mmCIF file of C-alpha atoms in Angstrom:
data_model
loop_
_atom_site.group_PDB
_atom_site.id
_atom_site.type_symbol
_atom_site.label_atom_id
_atom_site.label_comp_id
_atom_site.label_asym_id
_atom_site.label_seq_id
_atom_site.Cartn_x
_atom_site.Cartn_y
_atom_site.Cartn_z
ATOM 1 C CA MET A 1 -7.640 25.081 -24.917
ATOM 2 C CA LEU A 2 -7.432 21.426 -23.890
ATOM 3 C CA GLN A 3 -10.031 18.655 -23.993
ATOM 4 C CA GLY A 4 -10.815 16.230 -21.205
ATOM 5 C CA ALA A 5 -13.505 14.390 -19.246
ATOM 6 C CA PHE A 6 -14.772 15.299 -15.798
ATOM 7 C CA HIS A 7 -16.511 13.285 -13.071
ATOM 8 C CA ASP A 8 -17.785 15.508 -10.280
ATOM 9 C CA GLY A 9 -17.715 12.744 -7.651
ATOM 10 C CA GLN A 10 -21.398 13.295 -6.858
ATOM 11 C CA SER A 11 -22.957 11.266 -9.669
ATOM 12 C CA ALA A 12 -21.961 8.721 -12.297
ATOM 13 C CA GLN A 13 -22.382 11.265 -15.117
ATOM 14 C CA ARG A 14 -19.365 12.009 -17.306
ATOM 15 C CA HIS A 15 -18.874 15.547 -18.622
ATOM 16 C CA ASP A 16 -16.827 16.336 -21.699
ATOM 17 C CA VAL A 17 -15.008 19.514 -20.764
ATOM 18 C CA THR A 18 -12.581 22.104 -22.016
ATOM 19 C CA VAL A 19 -9.627 22.781 -19.745
ATOM 20 C CA ASP A 20 -7.983 26.166 -19.631
ATOM 21 C CA ARG A 21 -5.672 28.070 -17.329
ATOM 22 C CA GLU A 22 -6.709 31.381 -15.848
ATOM 23 C CA ALA A 23 -4.129 32.989 -13.572
ATOM 24 C CA ASP A 24 -3.453 30.389 -10.865
ATOM 25 C CA ALA A 25 -6.330 27.982 -11.528
ATOM 26 C CA LEU A 26 -7.610 25.287 -13.901
ATOM 27 C CA ILE A 27 -10.983 26.218 -15.392
ATOM 28 C CA LEU A 28 -13.278 23.358 -16.431
ATOM 29 C CA ARG A 29 -16.272 24.178 -18.652
ATOM 30 C CA ASP A 30 -18.862 21.983 -20.337
ATOM 31 C CA GLY A 31 -19.807 22.096 -24.010
ATOM 32 C CA ALA A 32 -22.156 25.008 -23.417
ATOM 33 C CA GLY A 33 -19.408 27.030 -21.779
ATOM 34 C CA SER A 34 -20.829 26.714 -18.269
ATOM 35 C CA LEU A 35 -18.282 26.637 -15.463
ATOM 36 C CA LEU A 36 -18.117 23.201 -13.819
ATOM 37 C CA ALA A 37 -15.090 23.606 -11.596
ATOM 38 C CA ARG A 38 -12.242 25.924 -10.712
ATOM 39 C CA TRP A 39 -9.200 24.120 -9.315
ATOM 40 C CA PRO A 40 -6.292 26.102 -7.814
ATOM 41 C CA LEU A 41 -3.094 24.890 -9.514
ATOM 42 C CA THR A 42 -1.334 24.311 -6.208
ATOM 43 C CA GLU A 43 -4.098 21.935 -5.053
ATOM 44 C CA VAL A 44 -4.238 19.703 -8.156
ATOM 45 C CA ARG A 45 -2.880 16.198 -7.451
ATOM 46 C CA ARG A 46 -2.056 13.255 -9.690
ATOM 47 C CA VAL A 47 -4.046 10.075 -9.142
ATOM 48 C CA ASP A 48 -2.291 8.171 -11.942
ATOM 49 C CA ARG A 49 -0.478 8.825 -15.211
ATOM 50 C CA PRO A 50 -1.781 8.046 -18.702
ATOM 51 C CA ASP A 51 -0.274 4.767 -19.880
ATOM 52 C CA GLY A 52 -1.451 4.472 -23.471
ATOM 53 C CA THR A 53 -4.481 2.345 -22.581
ATOM 54 C CA ARG A 54 -6.219 4.706 -20.184
ATOM 55 C CA PRO A 55 -6.071 8.458 -19.593
ATOM 56 C CA GLY A 56 -4.315 10.128 -16.710
ATOM 57 C CA ARG A 57 -6.460 11.117 -13.728
ATOM 58 C CA LEU A 58 -6.159 14.251 -11.611
ATOM 59 C CA SER A 59 -7.989 15.261 -8.446
ATOM 60 C CA LEU A 60 -8.379 18.325 -6.251
ATOM 61 C CA GLY A 61 -6.283 17.298 -3.263
ATOM 62 C CA ARG A 62 -6.080 13.657 -2.187
ATOM 63 C CA ASP A 63 -9.478 13.313 -0.543
ATOM 64 C CA ASP A 64 -11.760 14.902 -3.150
ATOM 65 C CA ALA A 65 -13.834 12.401 -5.155
ATOM 66 C CA ALA A 66 -13.931 14.467 -8.374
ATOM 67 C CA ARG A 67 -11.667 13.334 -11.217
ATOM 68 C CA LEU A 68 -10.334 15.059 -14.352
ATOM 69 C CA LEU A 69 -9.335 12.615 -17.115
ATOM 70 C CA LEU A 70 -6.745 13.737 -19.673
ATOM 71 C CA GLU A 71 -5.017 12.016 -22.570
ATOM 72 C CA GLN A 72 -1.226 12.115 -22.810
ATOM 73 C CA ALA A 73 -0.691 15.479 -24.563
ATOM 74 C CA ALA A 74 -3.238 17.337 -22.448
ATOM 75 C CA TYR A 75 -1.928 15.667 -19.302
ATOM 76 C CA GLU A 76 1.647 16.810 -19.978
ATOM 77 C CA THR A 77 0.469 20.393 -20.552
ATOM 78 C CA VAL A 78 -1.539 20.484 -17.329
ATOM 79 C CA ALA A 79 1.276 18.782 -15.399
ATOM 80 C CA ALA A 80 3.604 21.630 -16.394
ATOM 81 C CA TRP A 81 1.105 24.127 -14.945
ATOM 82 C CA CYS A 82 0.735 22.412 -11.579
ATOM 83 C CA PRO A 83 3.845 22.799 -9.381
ATOM 84 C CA THR A 84 2.741 20.364 -6.660
ATOM 85 C CA LEU A 85 1.099 17.685 -8.787
ATOM 86 C CA THR A 86 2.873 14.799 -7.012
ATOM 87 C CA LYS A 87 2.958 16.315 -3.529
ATOM 88 C CA ARG A 88 1.978 13.919 -0.749
ATOM 89 C CA ASP A 89 -0.680 15.703 1.253
ATOM 90 C CA ILE A 90 -0.865 15.244 4.990
ATOM 91 C CA SER A 91 -4.612 14.840 5.347
ATOM 92 C CA TRP A 92 -6.890 13.565 8.060
ATOM 93 C CA ASN A 93 -7.664 10.328 6.211
ATOM 94 C CA SER A 94 -4.054 9.470 5.364
ATOM 95 C CA HIS A 95 -2.267 10.642 8.509
ATOM 96 C CA GLY A 96 -4.554 12.222 11.099
ATOM 97 C CA ARG A 97 -6.754 9.262 11.936
ATOM 98 C CA PRO A 98 -3.959 6.630 12.089
ATOM 99 C CA PHE A 99 -1.771 9.000 14.114
ATOM 100 C CA LEU A 100 -4.574 9.672 16.601
ATOM 101 C CA LEU A 101 -5.373 5.973 16.870
ATOM 102 C CA TRP A 102 -1.795 4.908 17.502
ATOM 103 C CA THR A 103 -1.149 7.814 19.883
ATOM 104 C CA GLY A 104 -4.055 6.606 21.996
ATOM 105 C CA ALA A 105 -2.678 3.069 21.866
ATOM 106 C CA ALA A 106 0.752 4.344 22.911
ATOM 107 C CA VAL A 107 -0.725 6.060 25.971
ATOM 108 C CA LEU A 108 -2.486 2.863 27.021
ATOM 109 C CA SER A 109 0.638 0.782 26.394
ATOM 110 C CA VAL A 110 2.388 2.337 29.404
ATOM 111 C CA THR A 111 0.406 0.015 31.608
ATOM 112 C CA LEU A 112 1.786 -3.405 32.416
ATOM 113 C CA LEU A 113 -1.132 -5.181 30.756
ATOM 114 C CA PHE A 114 -0.811 -3.572 27.353
ATOM 115 C CA ALA A 115 2.962 -3.246 27.286
ATOM 116 C CA PHE A 116 4.023 -6.714 28.409
ATOM 117 C CA ILE A 117 1.346 -9.310 29.092
ATOM 118 C CA ILE A 118 -0.633 -9.070 25.847
ATOM 119 C CA PRO A 119 2.447 -9.088 23.547
ATOM 120 C CA TRP A 120 3.922 -12.031 25.411
ATOM 121 C CA MET A 121 0.667 -13.986 25.245
ATOM 122 C CA ALA A 122 0.247 -13.141 21.560
ATOM 123 C CA ARG A 123 3.629 -14.643 20.741
ATOM 124 C CA VAL A 124 2.902 -17.791 22.737
ATOM 125 C CA ILE A 125 -0.503 -18.229 21.097
ATOM 126 C CA ALA A 126 0.850 -17.527 17.591
ATOM 127 C CA LEU A 127 3.478 -20.248 17.917
ATOM 128 C CA SER A 128 1.008 -22.816 19.250
ATOM 129 C CA LEU A 129 -2.099 -21.972 17.198
ATOM 130 C CA PRO A 130 -3.318 -25.034 15.243
ATOM 131 C CA SER A 131 -2.891 -24.711 11.495
ATOM 132 C CA PRO A 132 -6.637 -24.908 10.681
ATOM 133 C CA TRP A 133 -7.350 -22.098 13.148
ATOM 134 C CA GLU A 134 -4.537 -19.994 11.731
ATOM 135 C CA ALA A 135 -5.867 -20.592 8.215
ATOM 136 C CA GLU A 136 -9.331 -19.399 9.282
ATOM 137 C CA LEU A 137 -7.783 -16.337 10.941
ATOM 138 C CA GLY A 138 -5.902 -15.583 7.716
ATOM 139 C CA LYS A 139 -9.032 -15.918 5.567
ATOM 140 C CA ALA A 140 -10.983 -13.639 7.908
ATOM 141 C CA SER A 141 -8.131 -11.111 7.937
ATOM 142 C CA GLU A 142 -7.970 -11.045 4.138
ATOM 143 C CA ASP A 143 -11.747 -10.629 3.837
ATOM 144 C CA LEU A 144 -11.642 -7.731 6.317
ATOM 145 C CA LEU A 145 -8.731 -6.111 4.480
ATOM 146 C CA VAL A 146 -10.553 -6.349 1.142
ATOM 147 C CA ARG A 147 -13.654 -4.734 2.663
ATOM 148 C CA VAL A 148 -11.615 -1.923 4.236
ATOM 149 C CA VAL A 149 -9.806 -1.134 0.979
ATOM 150 C CA ALA A 150 -13.058 -1.431 -0.995
ATOM 151 C CA ARG A 151 -14.609 1.262 1.205
ATOM 152 C CA ILE A 152 -11.586 3.489 0.595
ATOM 153 C CA GLU A 153 -11.896 2.999 -3.177
ATOM 154 C CA HIS A 154 -15.724 3.237 -3.204
ATOM 155 C CA LYS A 155 -15.992 -0.194 -4.830
ATOM 156 C CA SER A 156 -17.528 -3.513 -3.948
ATOM 157 C CA PRO A 157 -15.188 -6.175 -2.488
ATOM 158 C CA GLU A 158 -15.641 -8.266 -5.630
ATOM 159 C CA GLN A 159 -14.278 -5.412 -7.775
ATOM 160 C CA MET A 160 -11.083 -5.192 -5.741
ATOM 161 C CA ILE A 161 -9.588 -8.586 -6.640
ATOM 162 C CA CYS A 162 -7.505 -8.613 -9.827
ATOM 163 C CA ALA A 163 -8.418 -11.713 -11.806
ATOM 164 C CA GLU A 164 -5.894 -14.440 -12.497
ATOM 165 C CA GLY A 165 -3.759 -14.032 -15.605
ATOM 166 C CA PRO A 166 -0.169 -14.144 -16.913
ATOM 167 C CA GLY A 167 1.025 -11.443 -14.489
ATOM 168 C CA LEU A 168 -0.243 -13.303 -11.441
ATOM 169 C CA GLU A 169 1.170 -16.599 -12.727
ATOM 170 C CA ILE A 170 4.599 -14.956 -13.087
ATOM 171 C CA LEU A 171 4.491 -13.674 -9.513
ATOM 172 C CA GLN A 172 3.382 -17.059 -8.193
ATOM 173 C CA ARG A 173 6.259 -18.765 -10.026
ATOM 174 C CA LEU A 174 8.756 -16.308 -8.552
ATOM 175 C CA LEU A 175 7.307 -16.832 -5.072
ATOM 176 C CA ARG A 176 7.857 -20.576 -5.485
ATOM 177 C CA GLN A 177 11.434 -19.897 -6.585
ATOM 178 C CA MET A 178 12.075 -17.797 -3.463
ATOM 179 C CA VAL A 179 10.492 -20.396 -1.167
ATOM 180 C CA ALA A 180 12.964 -22.918 -2.590
ATOM 181 C CA GLN A 181 15.778 -20.917 -0.956
ATOM 182 C CA PRO A 182 16.442 -22.378 2.545
ATOM 183 C CA VAL A 183 17.316 -18.966 3.981
ATOM 184 C CA LEU A 184 13.672 -17.880 3.710
ATOM 185 C CA GLY A 185 12.427 -20.534 6.103
ATOM 186 C CA LEU A 186 9.107 -21.315 4.367
ATOM 187 C CA THR A 187 8.028 -24.740 3.173
ATOM 188 C CA GLN A 188 5.350 -23.582 0.715
ATOM 189 C CA PRO A 189 4.603 -20.338 -1.145
ATOM 190 C CA PRO A 190 1.984 -17.980 0.257
ATOM 191 C CA THR A 191 -1.462 -17.578 -1.238
ATOM 192 C CA LEU A 192 -1.205 -14.280 -3.143
ATOM 193 C CA ALA A 193 -4.054 -11.859 -3.839
ATOM 194 C CA VAL A 194 -3.651 -8.596 -5.793
ATOM 195 C CA LEU A 195 -6.002 -5.708 -4.996
ATOM 196 C CA ASP A 196 -6.852 -2.982 -7.511
ATOM 197 C CA THR A 197 -6.080 0.132 -5.459
ATOM 198 C CA ASP A 198 -3.723 3.101 -5.662
ATOM 199 C CA LEU A 199 -2.498 2.360 -2.122
ATOM 200 C CA VAL A 200 1.189 1.417 -2.084
ATOM 201 C CA ASN A 201 1.886 -1.629 0.072
ATOM 202 C CA ALA A 202 2.228 -5.389 0.362
ATOM 203 C CA LEU A 203 0.951 -7.203 3.433
ATOM 204 C CA ALA A 204 1.571 -10.561 5.066
ATOM 205 C CA LEU A 205 -1.453 -12.150 6.779
ATOM 206 C CA PRO A 206 -1.882 -15.151 9.073
ATOM 207 C CA GLY A 207 -2.103 -18.614 7.586
ATOM 208 C CA GLY A 208 0.417 -18.077 4.775
ATOM 209 C CA ARG A 209 -1.516 -15.374 2.958
ATOM 210 C CA MET A 210 -0.135 -12.275 1.287
ATOM 211 C CA VAL A 211 -1.875 -9.289 -0.305
ATOM 212 C CA LEU A 212 -0.203 -7.086 -2.919
ATOM 213 C CA LEU A 213 -1.726 -3.668 -3.653
ATOM 214 C CA ARG A 214 -1.576 -2.461 -7.264
ATOM 215 C CA GLY A 215 -0.168 0.902 -6.207
ATOM 216 C CA LEU A 216 3.086 -0.809 -5.227
ATOM 217 C CA ILE A 217 3.380 -2.389 -8.689
ATOM 218 C CA ASP A 218 2.712 0.988 -10.325
ATOM 219 C CA GLU A 219 5.347 2.727 -8.202
ATOM 220 C CA ALA A 220 8.061 0.062 -8.501
ATOM 221 C CA LYS A 221 10.876 1.013 -10.866
ATOM 222 C CA HIS A 222 12.542 -2.386 -11.121
ATOM 223 C CA PRO A 223 11.273 -5.994 -10.885
ATOM 224 C CA ASN A 224 13.798 -6.777 -8.139
ATOM 225 C CA GLU A 225 12.373 -3.893 -6.089
ATOM 226 C CA LEU A 226 8.934 -5.513 -6.145
ATOM 227 C CA LEU A 227 10.350 -8.972 -5.409
ATOM 228 C CA GLY A 228 12.330 -7.503 -2.514
ATOM 229 C CA VAL A 229 9.154 -6.181 -0.897
ATOM 230 C CA LEU A 230 7.430 -9.549 -1.382
ATOM 231 C CA ALA A 231 10.441 -11.390 0.059
ATOM 232 C CA HIS A 232 10.364 -9.014 3.040
ATOM 233 C CA GLU A 233 6.727 -9.912 3.718
ATOM 234 C CA MET A 234 7.509 -13.612 3.313
ATOM 235 C CA GLY A 235 10.198 -13.152 5.953
ATOM 236 C CA HIS A 236 7.439 -11.991 8.311
ATOM 237 C CA LEU A 237 5.383 -15.061 7.377
ATOM 238 C CA ALA A 238 8.287 -17.404 8.161
ATOM 239 C CA LYS A 239 8.463 -15.973 11.697
ATOM 240 C CA ARG A 240 4.634 -15.953 12.057
ATOM 241 C CA HIS A 241 4.689 -12.238 12.773
ATOM 242 C CA PRO A 242 1.270 -11.630 11.114
ATOM 243 C CA THR A 243 -0.386 -14.239 13.350
ATOM 244 C CA GLU A 244 1.265 -12.762 16.416
ATOM 245 C CA MET A 245 0.110 -9.263 15.455
ATOM 246 C CA ALA A 246 -3.444 -10.434 14.739
ATOM 247 C CA VAL A 247 -3.733 -12.234 18.105
ATOM 248 C CA GLN A 248 -2.319 -9.216 19.924
ATOM 249 C CA THR A 249 -4.726 -6.872 18.122
ATOM 250 C CA VAL A 250 -7.714 -9.058 18.943
ATOM 251 C CA GLY A 251 -6.710 -9.228 22.620
ATOM 252 C CA THR A 252 -6.164 -5.475 22.810
ATOM 253 C CA SER A 253 -9.450 -4.702 21.062
ATOM 254 C CA VAL A 254 -11.427 -6.976 23.403
ATOM 255 C CA LEU A 255 -10.024 -5.216 26.456
ATOM 256 C CA LEU A 256 -10.591 -1.782 24.925
ATOM 257 C CA SER A 257 -14.168 -2.697 24.064
ATOM 258 C CA LEU A 258 -14.737 -3.704 27.688
ATOM 259 C CA LEU A 259 -13.165 -0.476 28.945
ATOM 260 C CA ILE A 260 -15.218 1.854 26.739
ATOM 261 C CA GLY A 261 -18.397 -0.228 26.670
ATOM 262 C CA ASP A 262 -18.263 -1.029 22.942
ATOM 263 C CA ALA A 263 -20.763 -3.862 22.772
ATOM 264 C CA THR A 264 -20.876 -3.901 18.949
ATOM 265 C CA GLY A 265 -17.178 -4.660 18.493
ATOM 266 C CA GLY A 266 -16.544 -1.589 16.354
ATOM 267 C CA THR A 267 -13.306 -0.888 18.198
ATOM 268 C CA GLY A 268 -11.989 -4.337 17.385
ATOM 269 C CA LEU A 269 -12.825 -4.023 13.690
ATOM 270 C CA THR A 270 -11.209 -0.596 13.522
ATOM 271 C CA LEU A 271 -8.034 -1.763 15.247
ATOM 272 C CA MET A 272 -7.824 -4.886 13.110
ATOM 273 C CA GLY A 273 -8.387 -2.947 9.878
ATOM 274 C CA GLU A 274 -5.768 -0.356 10.753
ATOM 275 C CA SER A 275 -3.224 -2.969 11.842
ATOM 276 C CA LEU A 276 -3.724 -4.971 8.639
ATOM 277 C CA ILE A 277 -3.126 -1.940 6.410
ATOM 278 C CA ASN A 278 -0.227 -0.487 8.406
ATOM 279 C CA GLY A 279 1.557 -3.759 9.213
ATOM 280 C CA ALA A 280 3.302 -2.080 12.156
ATOM 281 C CA TYR A 281 5.968 -4.529 13.321
ATOM 282 C CA SER A 282 8.842 -3.678 15.663
ATOM 283 C CA ARG A 283 12.106 -2.243 14.357
ATOM 284 C CA ASP A 284 13.949 -5.483 15.050
ATOM 285 C CA LYS A 285 11.375 -7.500 13.116
ATOM 286 C CA GLU A 286 11.502 -5.061 10.184
ATOM 287 C CA ARG A 287 15.304 -5.171 10.029
ATOM 288 C CA ALA A 288 15.257 -8.970 10.251
ATOM 289 C CA ALA A 289 12.727 -9.170 7.406
ATOM 290 C CA ASP A 290 14.874 -6.778 5.320
ATOM 291 C CA ALA A 291 17.888 -9.021 5.871
ATOM 292 C CA VAL A 292 15.923 -12.149 4.922
ATOM 293 C CA ALA A 293 14.705 -10.418 1.755
ATOM 294 C CA VAL A 294 18.238 -9.459 0.710
ATOM 295 C CA GLU A 295 19.585 -12.958 1.363
ATOM 296 C CA THR A 296 16.652 -14.582 -0.449
ATOM 297 C CA LEU A 297 17.054 -12.430 -3.558
ATOM 298 C CA ALA A 298 20.787 -13.133 -3.636
ATOM 299 C CA ALA A 299 20.257 -16.883 -3.144
ATOM 300 C CA ALA A 300 17.833 -16.879 -6.076
ATOM 301 C CA GLY A 301 20.489 -15.224 -8.243
ATOM 302 C CA TRP A 302 18.931 -11.752 -8.282
ATOM 303 C CA ASP A 303 20.503 -8.396 -7.485
ATOM 304 C CA PRO A 304 19.061 -7.269 -4.108
ATOM 305 C CA ARG A 305 20.145 -3.622 -4.430
ATOM 306 C CA PRO A 306 17.074 -2.389 -6.397
ATOM 307 C CA PHE A 307 15.051 -3.310 -3.284
ATOM 308 C CA ALA A 308 16.506 -0.108 -1.792
ATOM 309 C CA LEU A 309 14.525 1.968 -4.337
ATOM 310 C CA PHE A 310 11.355 1.294 -2.343
ATOM 311 C CA PHE A 311 12.807 2.917 0.774
ATOM 312 C CA ASP A 312 14.355 5.776 -1.231
ATOM 313 C CA ARG A 313 10.897 6.686 -2.489
ATOM 314 C CA LEU A 314 9.341 6.257 0.948
ATOM 315 C CA ALA A 315 11.925 8.579 2.510
ATOM 316 C CA LYS A 316 11.363 11.168 -0.218
ATOM 317 C CA GLN A 317 7.579 11.049 0.185
ATOM 318 C CA GLN A 318 7.742 11.402 3.956
ATOM 319 C CA GLY A 319 10.366 14.160 3.870
ATOM 320 C CA GLY A 320 11.428 15.211 7.363
ATOM 321 C CA LEU A 321 8.245 13.860 8.966
ATOM 322 C CA GLU A 322 9.631 10.329 9.308
ATOM 323 C CA GLU A 323 12.803 11.515 11.061
ATOM 324 C CA HIS A 324 10.901 13.824 13.430
ATOM 325 C CA LEU A 325 8.563 10.983 14.456
ATOM 326 C CA SER A 326 11.264 8.298 14.598
ATOM 327 C CA TRP A 327 11.083 8.089 18.380
ATOM 328 C CA ILE A 328 7.492 6.786 18.245
ATOM 329 C CA SER A 329 7.661 4.949 14.920
ATOM 330 C CA SER A 330 7.811 1.161 14.924
ATOM 331 C CA HIS A 331 9.763 1.083 11.652
ATOM 332 C CA PRO A 332 13.474 1.880 11.170
ATOM 333 C CA LEU A 333 14.248 5.029 9.163
ATOM 334 C CA SER A 334 13.805 4.397 5.425
ATOM 335 C CA GLU A 335 17.160 6.020 4.595
ATOM 336 C CA ASP A 336 18.943 3.651 6.969
ATOM 337 C CA ARG A 337 17.170 0.633 5.492
ATOM 338 C CA ALA A 338 18.070 1.684 1.934
ATOM 339 C CA ALA A 339 21.724 2.150 2.905
ATOM 340 C CA ALA A 340 21.886 -1.285 4.548
ATOM 341 C CA ILE A 341 20.412 -2.953 1.456
ATOM 342 C CA ARG A 342 22.829 -1.199 -0.909
ATOM 343 C CA ALA A 343 25.747 -2.308 1.237
ATOM 344 C CA ALA A 344 24.834 -5.970 0.687
ATOM 345 C CA GLN A 345 26.873 -8.078 -1.715
ATOM 346 C CA GLY A 346 25.055 -10.204 -4.252
ATOM 347 C CA PRO A 347 24.674 -11.281 -7.887
ATOM 348 C CA SER A 348 23.472 -9.007 -10.677
ATOM 349 C CA GLY A 349 20.555 -11.049 -11.985
ATOM 350 C CA ILE A 350 17.144 -9.591 -12.799
ATOM 351 C CA ALA A 351 14.105 -11.535 -11.618
ATOM 352 C CA MET A 352 12.003 -10.967 -14.751
ATOM 353 C CA THR A 353 12.434 -10.445 -18.445
ATOM 354 C CA ASP A 354 11.124 -7.201 -19.932
ATOM 355 C CA LEU A 355 8.049 -9.055 -21.202
ATOM 356 C CA GLU A 356 7.351 -10.632 -17.809
ATOM 357 C CA TRP A 357 7.749 -7.281 -16.073
ATOM 358 C CA ALA A 358 5.322 -5.686 -18.535
ATOM 359 C CA ARG A 359 2.758 -8.409 -17.830
ATOM 360 C CA VAL A 360 3.099 -7.985 -14.078
ATOM 361 C CA ARG A 361 2.685 -4.205 -14.385
ATOM 362 C CA THR A 362 -0.617 -4.727 -16.232
ATOM 363 C CA ILE A 363 -1.866 -7.349 -13.794
ATOM 364 C CA CYS A 364 -5.026 -5.355 -13.012
ATOM 365 C CA LYS A 365 -5.690 -3.897 -16.458
ATOM 366 C CA GLY A 366 -8.357 -6.474 -17.241
ATOM 367 C CA GLN A 367 -9.961 -5.702 -13.897
ATOM 368 C CA ASN A 368 -10.103 -1.988 -14.720
ATOM 369 C CA SER A 369 -11.720 -2.560 -18.104
ATOM 370 C CA ALA A 370 -14.197 -5.005 -16.604
ATOM 371 C CA ASN A 371 -15.254 -2.452 -13.999
#
């Protein structure tokens, strides 16, 4: 019989529990032996692993708020019982809502206005937008993104930002080193914010801003993989793609609000929030940003091939879904992107020492203990 801690997701109370297996389910009981929860083994999902400083966390599916906390030995035992612990569930929150939203947008885009005029105007405006205006747009976009992610994580916006420390200083130094490479096309490094969330992504925003989500750091297997993703996003910044996308989203949302009579602007906020998180650029823009990332890593003396690990994992997580939906997806297939990156020639350098990589991987640890 194993020991653990249980949060039911309904209150802040922590329950010390015993964990046992009965047939095809985990049985959680309190100290008095009362049944608190029965979790089918096939529905147990990993939130994160134990890392020596904090226990591993498990949930029932991806959307359930309850959490089971287990130390290393107990976690390994339970992990062996659960055959689909790391399965990526296709749920309404993670796939259904974005798919429905973008399907509706695709239907509307068949009209001349949405398919041609707005994108063309967005590009023109993005290239001519005064720097102070673009900076304000970037600050507003980052604030909105933090609020959206905070709602997902059930935290306040203030709790989402990982405080400055050695890990952030290392990343900022490496960003400056990449900006020094002429191939990137930037004159100054972006303003970087790290958010404490399990979501796996990095996002470029207008006005030279970039947001890195902790989940990407946790999932990265090599420092050059993480730097490749950041260089990719900086490639978007150099071409002002985030500003173009933000202007296009605002224009689309205004017209949609007029069409459906949304006087409160909820449609615009929803579209902007979704576009910020998804970062849905065209295939040509994604391939161009991949190429810039590879060239930037190589110019800095780093091996660009570990960057392909990100797309290997993405392809594995999506399974056949990505290929089946490739005809409506804005992104190139992950397998194709990984193959193109591996085919690139470059040096064999590693962007960080083992100590630097360890500090970057714990960039939000102080935030977690403070919260």
